[in-house]
XYZ file of C-alpha atoms in Angstrom:
114
model
C -36.616 77.627 -70.417
C -38.899 79.298 -67.866
C -37.062 77.586 -65.016
C -33.742 78.947 -66.250
C -35.203 82.464 -66.522
C -36.619 82.159 -62.997
C -33.255 81.037 -61.632
C -31.584 83.945 -63.430
C -34.075 86.405 -61.986
C -33.547 85.067 -58.454
C -29.782 85.250 -58.963
C -29.885 88.855 -60.174
C -32.196 89.830 -57.308
C -29.862 88.197 -54.778
C -26.875 89.931 -56.365
C -28.612 93.304 -56.179
C -29.381 92.611 -52.518
C -25.724 91.881 -51.798
C -24.454 94.993 -53.554
C -27.086 97.043 -51.705
C -25.777 95.683 -48.399
C -22.258 96.599 -49.491
C -23.429 100.143 -50.322
C -22.376 99.921 -53.970
C -22.626 102.977 -56.243
C -25.967 103.549 -57.962
C -24.268 103.117 -61.358
C -23.706 99.457 -60.567
C -27.413 98.953 -59.839
C -28.310 100.588 -63.144
C -25.758 98.509 -65.041
C -26.944 95.209 -63.554
C -30.566 96.203 -64.112
C -29.998 97.155 -67.746
C -28.095 93.969 -68.547
C -30.670 91.799 -66.753
C -33.634 93.491 -68.445
C -32.198 93.022 -71.925
C -31.177 89.430 -71.165
C -34.633 88.496 -69.902
C -36.400 90.250 -72.765
C -34.245 88.657 -75.456
C -34.230 85.224 -73.816
C -37.993 85.043 -74.068
C -37.791 84.594 -77.847
C -34.208 83.520 -78.647
C -31.601 81.439 -76.832
C -28.864 84.061 -76.715
C -25.668 83.747 -74.700
C -26.057 85.617 -71.437
C -22.480 84.640 -70.560
C -21.128 86.415 -73.652
C -23.394 89.409 -73.075
C -22.353 89.911 -69.474
C -18.672 89.516 -70.322
C -18.884 92.006 -73.193
C -21.018 94.313 -71.064
C -18.442 94.263 -68.309
C -15.708 95.214 -70.761
C -17.925 97.969 -72.185
C -18.559 99.396 -68.726
C -14.874 99.242 -67.846
C -14.009 101.152 -71.037
C -16.285 103.982 -69.929
C -14.803 104.069 -66.427
C -11.116 103.385 -67.142
C -10.697 104.310 -70.806
C -9.397 102.450 -73.822
C -6.941 100.403 -71.739
C -9.889 98.266 -70.654
C -10.171 97.030 -74.243
C -7.206 94.799 -73.402
C -9.814 92.624 -71.661
C -11.635 92.006 -74.968
C -10.026 88.583 -75.493
C -12.038 87.416 -72.479
C -15.217 88.025 -74.488
C -13.881 85.853 -77.314
C -12.807 83.171 -74.844
C -16.232 83.007 -73.196
C -17.943 82.986 -76.597
C -15.669 80.227 -77.847
C -16.433 78.134 -74.745
C -20.201 78.525 -75.202
C -19.979 77.410 -78.854
C -17.556 74.524 -78.224
C -19.797 73.229 -75.431
C -22.720 73.342 -77.918
C -24.758 75.642 -75.692
C -25.046 78.346 -78.370
C -24.415 79.035 -82.023
C -21.781 81.489 -83.179
C -24.546 83.917 -84.155
C -26.150 83.774 -80.705
C -22.811 84.503 -79.049
C -21.867 87.358 -81.393
C -25.263 89.065 -81.256
C -25.443 88.913 -77.470
C -21.860 90.125 -77.067
C -22.606 93.142 -79.260
C -25.894 93.883 -77.495
C -24.317 93.398 -74.056
C -21.442 95.741 -74.827
C -23.747 98.408 -76.286
C -26.242 98.252 -73.420
C -23.541 98.453 -70.759
C -21.626 101.168 -72.593
C -24.828 103.170 -73.087
C -25.932 102.811 -69.470
C -22.516 103.768 -68.137
C -22.112 106.673 -70.552
C -25.383 108.165 -69.333
C -24.588 107.563 -65.655
C -20.907 108.434 -65.373
């Protein structure tokens, strides 16, 4: 589990480096940081679905930026969650909880920043 967290941390750091080189808006840094912080904190005591959280968080952020039309992307959250459960990587509860937390964290971060 520690190896997976370390790989995730390296991946997020590399991603932040790339978006810094591309001169991305500061809101994107805050969004990635908030999602990563919650994922790392929660993953230390429960095997939650980071895939579902990031997908739901992305939809939540897009709702703030583009409005309710972005909710049309919500089926993607269900599709990712279904895939994680069918592949036996997570339980339904782990997927649902992380999707809710991911959406709320991203929505909250974007609401404050935008």
